[in-house]
Structures are given as structure tokens and as C-alpha cells.
């Protein structure tokens, strides 16, 4: 039977801002096991609300006790999955993502976001979260339903890349900020190291496609993931699916190239799952594939295509 594991949200089990194959694992699991984590919001003490009493002890301990690397995000120390080898695929079934903090923050930050030159009156707000009702209330009175997901989900980068910032999503996944990667979704990640070295973090309460101002509703999440080694698959980029849709993912500094990558990956997947030719798969993408901008603020921009499985 699969075993369930939990990684505590203590400073010794967290990494701040850096993704590297050399980071010692938090634990070792078997393929098919379930891992639960407690994610801290991205940011630092400057993101704390004015009322210090609102800051959870765990979040304060992370900010004060974990050395910060080049990125903004807290992630768990990696999970080593037995049997995973370079060239395999790690299947990540996202089982849960639930807020545990009663507030989050949204910021306009210097020289960041989709319109950095136009928005120079920097500001941070702290919407309150109603955990029972699953909503957040903005300072101007508007209430929004929560739709929580982890902004960062990935495996360790290739060892030859050295230490990478958590800010930029790449072939290993990472800070994809894709609101479709929520409970009920399966994410497939190419493996670049023995054990895959899975990590997650960057809790989001709600976010629109684009994440245009640089942040979602940054907050703490508790979540669980089933990690399964797939030796029957081969991928160069992350790919995902839900019960109803395939989801290809493109990541590139150039939005056009990210879109091309998302289309190319969807054509490849359609051909792998059907007897359609590449031309036919390309035409099907044009007819029923929905190309969406994932985010435009993380260095490598994101585009994903959603295609309903019922038409395969």
C-alpha cells in the first residue's frame, strides 16, 4: 500500500529562492507514495501586514531562519522518489490545496509586472481570508471566491545548470503560476536527476491568467501530492491533464515562442494518444484548442493550451 508522508514547515525543511540538484532531500519515498507539505507565502518581512499579531509563527520563523537565495519563494527541501532516473517522467497527482492563513497579500513592486514603467506607486494590500466560506475580501469591499493552487511545482534542475532561482519556470517546471494546476489535475514532469527531487511551494489563494501585477493572492497553503515514476513516458517539457482536458505548457522569454511551444507539445500529445497525423492534430488544435496566457511576469512567460479529451 502507498505510504503517506508529511514534511513539516520548519526552517530546516524549507529552501528559500533556490532550486538545485545538490540540495539534500527532506525525505525518500517509494513511487506511488503521497507527500503532504505546508507552503509559506512568497515574499519576506516587507510583505507582513501592519498588525504583527497576524503573522503566523511558522511564517515568521521561515523568514527569519531560512537563508534567502536569488528567488522569492519558499519550497520544501526536495523529495527523493526511489526508482526515478534521468529521462523518466514524474507523475504528480495534485490531491489537495487548502489555505491555512486568514490573510494574503497582493503587491505592485518596483520594475516588476506586465507594465513596470507605468505602475510606480508601489503598494501592498492584505486581503482577509474567510477559511470557512472560501473567500477573500479586498480593502475596497469586494469579495472574491478562492481558487487555491501552488504557484511552484517541479523537480530539481539538471545538475549542470547549478543553482537556479525559483523565480523563473523552465523545463523542470517550477514557478509556472498556472491556475489550472489545482486539485484534480495531474502534472507530468521530465526528470533530470536520480530520485527526481520533487518540490512545491508558493501558495496562491486566487489568480487570474496572466498574474499581471506580479503577484497572485500570496498566502499559505497545505497540500498533498501523489508521486509516481513513469518509465513509459518521455517528455522535454511539463505537460498536464484533468479528467476532461489535456493541457500543454509553453515557457519562453518571448510570448510568441511560448505559444509555439504549447501548440507543438499539444500536437505531439494528440499524435501519441490517437492515430491522427501531425497535420490533422494541428488542425484539431486550431478548431478546439484554447490557447491561454498563463503568466507574463516570471522571466520566462507562460502559455498553456487546453483541449477537451472528448474530441480525441
Short mmCIF file of C-alpha atoms in Angstrom, two decimals:
data_model
loop_
_atom_site.label_atom_id
_atom_site.label_comp_id
_atom_site.label_asym_id
_atom_site.label_seq_id
_atom_site.Cartn_x
_atom_site.Cartn_y
_atom_site.Cartn_z
CA UNK A 1 0.00 0.00 0.00
CA UNK A 2 1.23 3.54 -0.71
CA UNK A 3 2.61 5.37 2.30
CA UNK A 4 1.71 8.93 3.28
CA UNK A 5 4.48 11.29 4.34
CA UNK A 6 4.45 14.84 5.72
CA UNK A 7 7.18 17.47 5.55
CA UNK A 8 6.94 19.91 8.47
CA UNK A 9 7.08 23.64 7.79
CA UNK A 10 10.21 24.19 9.85
CA UNK A 11 13.22 26.22 8.70
CA UNK A 12 15.39 23.10 8.37
CA UNK A 13 12.89 21.62 5.89
CA UNK A 14 12.49 24.74 3.75
CA UNK A 15 14.53 26.32 0.96
CA UNK A 16 14.12 29.99 0.05
CA UNK A 17 14.61 31.12 -3.50
CA UNK A 18 16.92 28.41 -4.85
CA UNK A 19 16.38 25.18 -6.76
CA UNK A 20 19.37 22.88 -7.06
CA UNK A 21 20.08 19.20 -7.55
CA UNK A 22 22.65 19.37 -4.73
CA UNK A 23 20.11 20.29 -2.03
CA UNK A 24 19.84 17.41 0.49
CA UNK A 25 16.43 15.72 0.31
CA UNK A 26 13.87 16.15 3.05
CA UNK A 27 12.84 12.51 2.75
CA UNK A 28 12.87 9.46 0.48
CA UNK A 29 9.64 7.86 -0.75
CA UNK A 30 8.53 4.99 -2.95
CA UNK A 31 6.85 5.52 -6.29
CA UNK A 32 3.13 5.96 -5.65
CA UNK A 33 3.52 7.43 -2.17
CA UNK A 34 1.72 10.60 -1.08
CA UNK A 35 3.59 13.62 0.29
CA UNK A 36 1.98 16.50 2.18
CA UNK A 37 3.57 19.92 2.63
CA UNK A 38 2.76 23.21 4.32
CA UNK A 39 3.63 26.09 1.98
CA UNK A 40 4.60 29.59 3.08
CA UNK A 41 3.78 32.66 1.01
CA UNK A 42 6.48 34.11 -1.21
CA UNK A 43 7.99 37.41 -0.17
CA UNK A 44 9.66 38.49 3.04
CA UNK A 45 9.06 40.57 6.13
CA UNK A 46 8.16 43.54 3.92
CA UNK A 47 5.05 41.55 2.96
CA UNK A 48 3.86 41.22 6.55
CA UNK A 49 0.66 43.07 7.47
CA UNK A 50 0.95 46.11 9.78
CA UNK A 51 -0.57 44.11 12.65
CA UNK A 52 2.33 41.86 13.68
CA UNK A 53 -0.06 39.61 15.62
CA UNK A 54 -1.49 38.36 12.31
CA UNK A 55 1.83 36.85 11.20
CA UNK A 56 1.86 33.08 11.91
CA UNK A 57 4.83 31.87 13.92
CA UNK A 58 5.74 29.42 11.14
CA UNK A 59 5.93 32.18 8.54
CA UNK A 60 7.99 34.45 10.76
CA UNK A 61 10.36 31.55 11.59
CA UNK A 62 10.84 30.85 7.88
CA UNK A 63 11.61 34.47 7.03
CA UNK A 64 14.00 34.84 9.96
CA UNK A 65 15.59 31.38 9.87
CA UNK A 66 15.99 30.30 6.22
CA UNK A 67 18.85 31.79 4.16
CA UNK A 68 17.44 33.53 1.07
CA UNK A 69 18.72 32.66 -2.37
CA UNK A 70 18.12 34.56 -5.62
CA UNK A 71 14.37 33.92 -5.72
CA UNK A 72 11.31 34.92 -3.70
CA UNK A 73 9.65 31.57 -2.98
CA UNK A 74 9.77 29.12 -0.11
CA UNK A 75 9.73 25.47 -1.21
CA UNK A 76 10.20 22.21 0.64
CA UNK A 77 13.59 20.55 0.56
CA UNK A 78 13.28 18.05 -2.29
CA UNK A 79 11.62 14.65 -2.10
CA UNK A 80 13.72 11.76 -3.43
CA UNK A 81 11.50 9.24 -5.25
CA UNK A 82 13.09 5.80 -5.44
CA UNK A 83 13.46 4.41 -8.95
CA UNK A 84 13.36 7.74 -10.76
CA UNK A 85 16.22 8.22 -13.21
CA UNK A 86 17.18 10.91 -15.66
CA UNK A 87 14.98 10.59 -18.75
CA UNK A 88 11.97 9.28 -16.81
CA UNK A 89 8.82 11.27 -16.09
CA UNK A 90 7.46 12.06 -12.63
CA UNK A 91 3.66 11.93 -12.49
CA UNK A 92 2.37 14.36 -9.88
CA UNK A 93 -1.28 13.90 -8.94
CA UNK A 94 -2.36 17.09 -7.16
CA UNK A 95 -4.67 15.82 -4.44
CA UNK A 96 -5.33 18.88 -2.28
CA UNK A 97 -4.55 22.58 -1.86
CA UNK A 98 -6.19 24.34 1.08
CA UNK A 99 -5.45 27.76 2.59
CA UNK A 100 -4.39 27.79 6.24
CA UNK A 101 -3.75 31.53 6.74
CA UNK A 102 -6.51 34.08 7.27
CA UNK A 103 -4.86 36.72 5.09
CA UNK A 104 -2.73 37.07 2.00
CA UNK A 105 -1.01 39.88 0.17
CA UNK A 106 -1.06 41.43 -3.31
CA UNK A 107 1.65 43.86 -4.39
CA UNK A 108 2.73 46.31 -7.04
CA UNK A 109 6.54 46.15 -6.89
CA UNK A 110 9.41 48.17 -8.38
CA UNK A 111 10.21 47.35 -12.03
CA UNK A 112 8.12 44.16 -11.96
CA UNK A 113 4.85 43.08 -13.50
CA UNK A 114 3.49 43.40 -17.03
CA UNK A 115 3.55 47.24 -17.02
CA UNK A 116 6.58 48.06 -14.85
CA UNK A 117 7.19 51.54 -16.28
CA UNK A 118 3.55 52.60 -15.85
CA UNK A 119 2.94 51.48 -12.26
CA UNK A 120 5.46 53.19 -9.99
CA UNK A 121 3.23 53.91 -6.98
CA UNK A 122 4.23 50.77 -5.13
CA UNK A 123 1.66 49.28 -2.81
CA UNK A 124 0.87 46.11 -0.88
CA UNK A 125 -2.61 45.16 0.32
CA UNK A 126 -3.54 42.39 2.77
CA UNK A 127 -6.95 40.90 1.87
CA UNK A 128 -8.53 38.94 4.71
CA UNK A 129 -9.44 35.30 4.01
CA UNK A 130 -12.57 33.59 5.30
CA UNK A 131 -11.42 29.98 5.53
CA UNK A 132 -14.90 28.60 6.18
CA UNK A 133 -16.55 30.39 3.27
CA UNK A 134 -13.60 30.09 0.92
CA UNK A 135 -13.49 33.79 0.06
CA UNK A 136 -11.22 36.80 0.39
CA UNK A 137 -12.25 40.41 0.94
CA UNK A 138 -10.34 43.22 -0.77
CA UNK A 139 -9.79 46.55 1.03
CA UNK A 140 -12.32 48.33 -1.19
CA UNK A 141 -15.05 45.91 -0.11
CA UNK A 142 -15.15 43.43 -2.99
CA UNK A 143 -15.33 39.74 -2.10
CA UNK A 144 -13.77 37.09 -4.36
CA UNK A 145 -14.09 33.28 -4.24
CA UNK A 146 -10.83 31.46 -3.60
CA UNK A 147 -9.41 29.03 -6.17
CA UNK A 148 -6.20 27.85 -4.48
CA UNK A 149 -3.18 26.31 -6.21
CA UNK A 150 0.58 26.04 -5.83
CA UNK A 151 2.49 28.52 -7.98
CA UNK A 152 5.66 26.42 -7.78
CA UNK A 153 5.63 22.69 -8.59
CA UNK A 154 8.65 21.00 -10.12
CA UNK A 155 11.65 18.74 -9.94
CA UNK A 156 15.28 19.73 -9.46
CA UNK A 157 17.01 21.25 -12.49
CA UNK A 158 19.75 19.36 -14.33
CA UNK A 159 22.90 19.33 -12.18
CA UNK A 160 24.89 21.03 -14.93
CA UNK A 161 22.61 24.09 -14.55
CA UNK A 162 23.79 24.56 -10.98
CA UNK A 163 21.58 26.50 -8.56
CA UNK A 164 18.58 28.13 -10.27
CA UNK A 165 16.33 30.89 -8.98
CA UNK A 166 12.82 29.90 -8.02
CA UNK A 167 11.52 32.91 -9.94
CA UNK A 168 11.88 31.58 -13.50
CA UNK A 169 9.98 28.48 -14.71
CA UNK A 170 11.87 26.17 -17.02
CA UNK A 171 11.75 22.62 -18.37
CA UNK A 172 11.80 21.26 -14.79
CA UNK A 173 8.57 23.14 -14.01
CA UNK A 174 8.95 25.45 -11.03
CA UNK A 175 7.27 28.83 -10.83
CA UNK A 176 4.76 28.18 -13.60
CA UNK A 177 1.98 30.12 -11.82
CA UNK A 178 -0.63 28.13 -13.73
CA UNK A 179 -4.01 28.37 -12.02
CA UNK A 180 -5.13 25.15 -13.75
CA UNK A 181 -2.59 23.13 -11.72
CA UNK A 182 -5.02 22.63 -8.85
CA UNK A 183 -6.53 19.61 -7.09
CA UNK A 184 -7.78 17.06 -9.59
CA UNK A 185 -5.02 17.83 -12.10
CA UNK A 186 -2.13 15.51 -12.98
CA UNK A 187 1.18 17.13 -13.89
CA UNK A 188 3.91 15.27 -15.77
CA UNK A 189 7.49 16.50 -15.29
CA UNK A 190 10.65 15.39 -17.10
CA UNK A 191 13.21 14.01 -14.66
CA UNK A 192 16.79 15.35 -14.71
CA UNK A 193 18.27 13.70 -11.61
CA UNK A 194 18.21 10.39 -9.79
CA UNK A 195 15.22 10.45 -7.45
CA UNK A 196 13.54 13.25 -9.44
CA UNK A 197 13.82 15.58 -6.38
CA UNK A 198 10.30 16.97 -6.18
CA UNK A 199 9.47 20.29 -4.60
CA UNK A 200 6.46 22.62 -4.27
CA UNK A 201 5.50 25.91 -2.66
CA UNK A 202 4.30 29.45 -3.38
CA UNK A 203 0.71 29.23 -2.16
CA UNK A 204 -1.87 31.20 -4.15
CA UNK A 205 -5.40 31.85 -2.95
CA UNK A 206 -6.69 33.10 -6.29
CA UNK A 207 -5.09 34.36 -9.52
CA UNK A 208 -6.17 35.37 -12.99
CA UNK A 209 -4.46 34.16 -16.15
CA UNK A 210 -1.52 36.50 -16.64
CA UNK A 211 -0.80 37.37 -12.97
CA UNK A 212 -0.18 40.81 -14.48
CA UNK A 213 0.81 42.93 -11.44
CA UNK A 214 3.48 40.33 -10.35
CA UNK A 215 1.56 38.61 -7.53
CA UNK A 216 -1.49 36.46 -7.04
CA UNK A 217 -3.16 36.44 -3.63
CA UNK A 218 0.01 35.18 -1.95
CA UNK A 219 -0.89 33.06 1.08
CA UNK A 220 -0.13 29.84 2.91
CA UNK A 221 -1.46 26.51 1.60
CA UNK A 222 -1.50 22.95 2.83
CA UNK A 223 -1.37 20.39 0.04
CA UNK A 224 -0.73 16.78 -0.86
CA UNK A 225 0.69 15.11 -3.95
CA UNK A 226 0.96 11.53 -5.17
CA UNK A 227 4.36 10.96 -6.79
CA UNK A 228 4.69 8.17 -9.35
CA UNK A 229 7.66 7.30 -11.55
CA UNK A 230 6.69 6.77 -15.19
CA UNK A 231 9.26 4.93 -17.28
CA UNK A 232 6.80 4.52 -20.16
CA UNK A 233 6.74 8.26 -20.89
CA UNK A 234 9.28 10.69 -22.30
CA UNK A 235 8.91 14.48 -22.11
CA UNK A 236 11.07 17.53 -22.71
CA UNK A 237 8.61 19.96 -21.09
CA UNK A 238 5.94 19.77 -18.39
CA UNK A 239 2.52 18.53 -19.52
CA UNK A 240 -0.72 18.17 -17.57
CA UNK A 241 -4.22 16.78 -17.79
CA UNK A 242 -7.50 16.90 -15.91
CA UNK A 243 -10.42 14.48 -16.09
CA UNK A 244 -11.75 16.46 -19.05
CA UNK A 245 -8.81 18.25 -20.72
CA UNK A 246 -5.25 17.90 -21.93
CA UNK A 247 -3.00 20.83 -21.03
CA UNK A 248 0.23 21.62 -22.86
CA UNK A 249 2.65 24.14 -21.37
CA UNK A 250 5.00 26.55 -23.13
CA UNK A 251 7.67 28.59 -21.33
CA UNK A 252 9.90 31.15 -23.00
CA UNK A 253 11.13 34.74 -22.63
CA UNK A 254 9.24 35.51 -25.83
CA UNK A 255 5.47 35.10 -25.57
CA UNK A 256 5.23 34.08 -29.23
CA UNK A 257 7.78 31.32 -28.72
CA UNK A 258 5.98 30.15 -25.57
CA UNK A 259 2.78 29.90 -27.62
CA UNK A 260 4.57 27.92 -30.33
CA UNK A 261 5.92 25.55 -27.72
CA UNK A 262 2.47 24.98 -26.20
CA UNK A 263 0.99 24.23 -29.63
CA UNK A 264 3.90 21.96 -30.58
CA UNK A 265 3.55 19.96 -27.35
CA UNK A 266 -0.21 19.57 -27.81
CA UNK A 267 0.28 18.30 -31.38
CA UNK A 268 2.83 15.79 -30.09
CA UNK A 269 0.47 14.57 -27.34
CA UNK A 270 -2.52 14.22 -29.68
CA UNK A 271 -0.43 12.13 -32.05
CA UNK A 272 0.77 9.98 -29.15
CA UNK A 273 -2.82 9.29 -28.00
CA UNK A 274 -4.58 8.90 -31.35
CA UNK A 275 -3.98 7.74 -34.92
CA UNK A 276 -4.14 11.30 -36.26
CA UNK A 277 -1.34 12.67 -38.43
CA UNK A 278 0.58 15.78 -37.35
CA UNK A 279 -1.39 17.85 -39.85
CA UNK A 280 -4.69 16.51 -38.52
CA UNK A 281 -3.62 17.13 -34.90
CA UNK A 282 -2.56 20.67 -35.79
CA UNK A 283 -5.93 21.34 -37.41
CA UNK A 284 -7.74 19.89 -34.37
CA UNK A 285 -5.80 22.30 -32.13
CA UNK A 286 -6.99 25.16 -34.31
CA UNK A 287 -10.62 24.07 -34.02
CA UNK A 288 -10.98 23.19 -30.33
CA UNK A 289 -7.70 24.06 -28.58
CA UNK A 290 -7.89 27.09 -26.26
CA UNK A 291 -4.55 28.90 -26.08
CA UNK A 292 -4.25 30.90 -22.85
CA UNK A 293 -1.64 33.20 -21.37
CA UNK A 294 -0.54 31.63 -18.10
CA UNK A 295 1.62 34.47 -16.78
CA UNK A 296 3.66 37.34 -18.23
CA UNK A 297 5.80 38.22 -15.21
CA UNK A 298 8.24 35.41 -14.37
CA UNK A 299 11.13 35.97 -16.78
CA UNK A 300 10.03 33.04 -18.92
CA UNK A 301 6.46 33.81 -19.89
CA UNK A 302 3.88 31.04 -19.88
CA UNK A 303 1.26 29.91 -22.38
CA UNK A 304 -0.90 26.83 -21.98
CA UNK A 305 -3.37 25.14 -24.32
CA UNK A 306 -6.49 23.39 -23.06
CA UNK A 307 -8.01 20.73 -25.31
CA UNK A 308 -11.11 18.70 -24.38
CA UNK A 309 -10.43 14.96 -24.26
CA UNK A 310 -13.92 14.14 -25.55
CA UNK A 311 -12.74 15.00 -29.06
CA UNK A 312 -9.84 12.55 -29.13
#
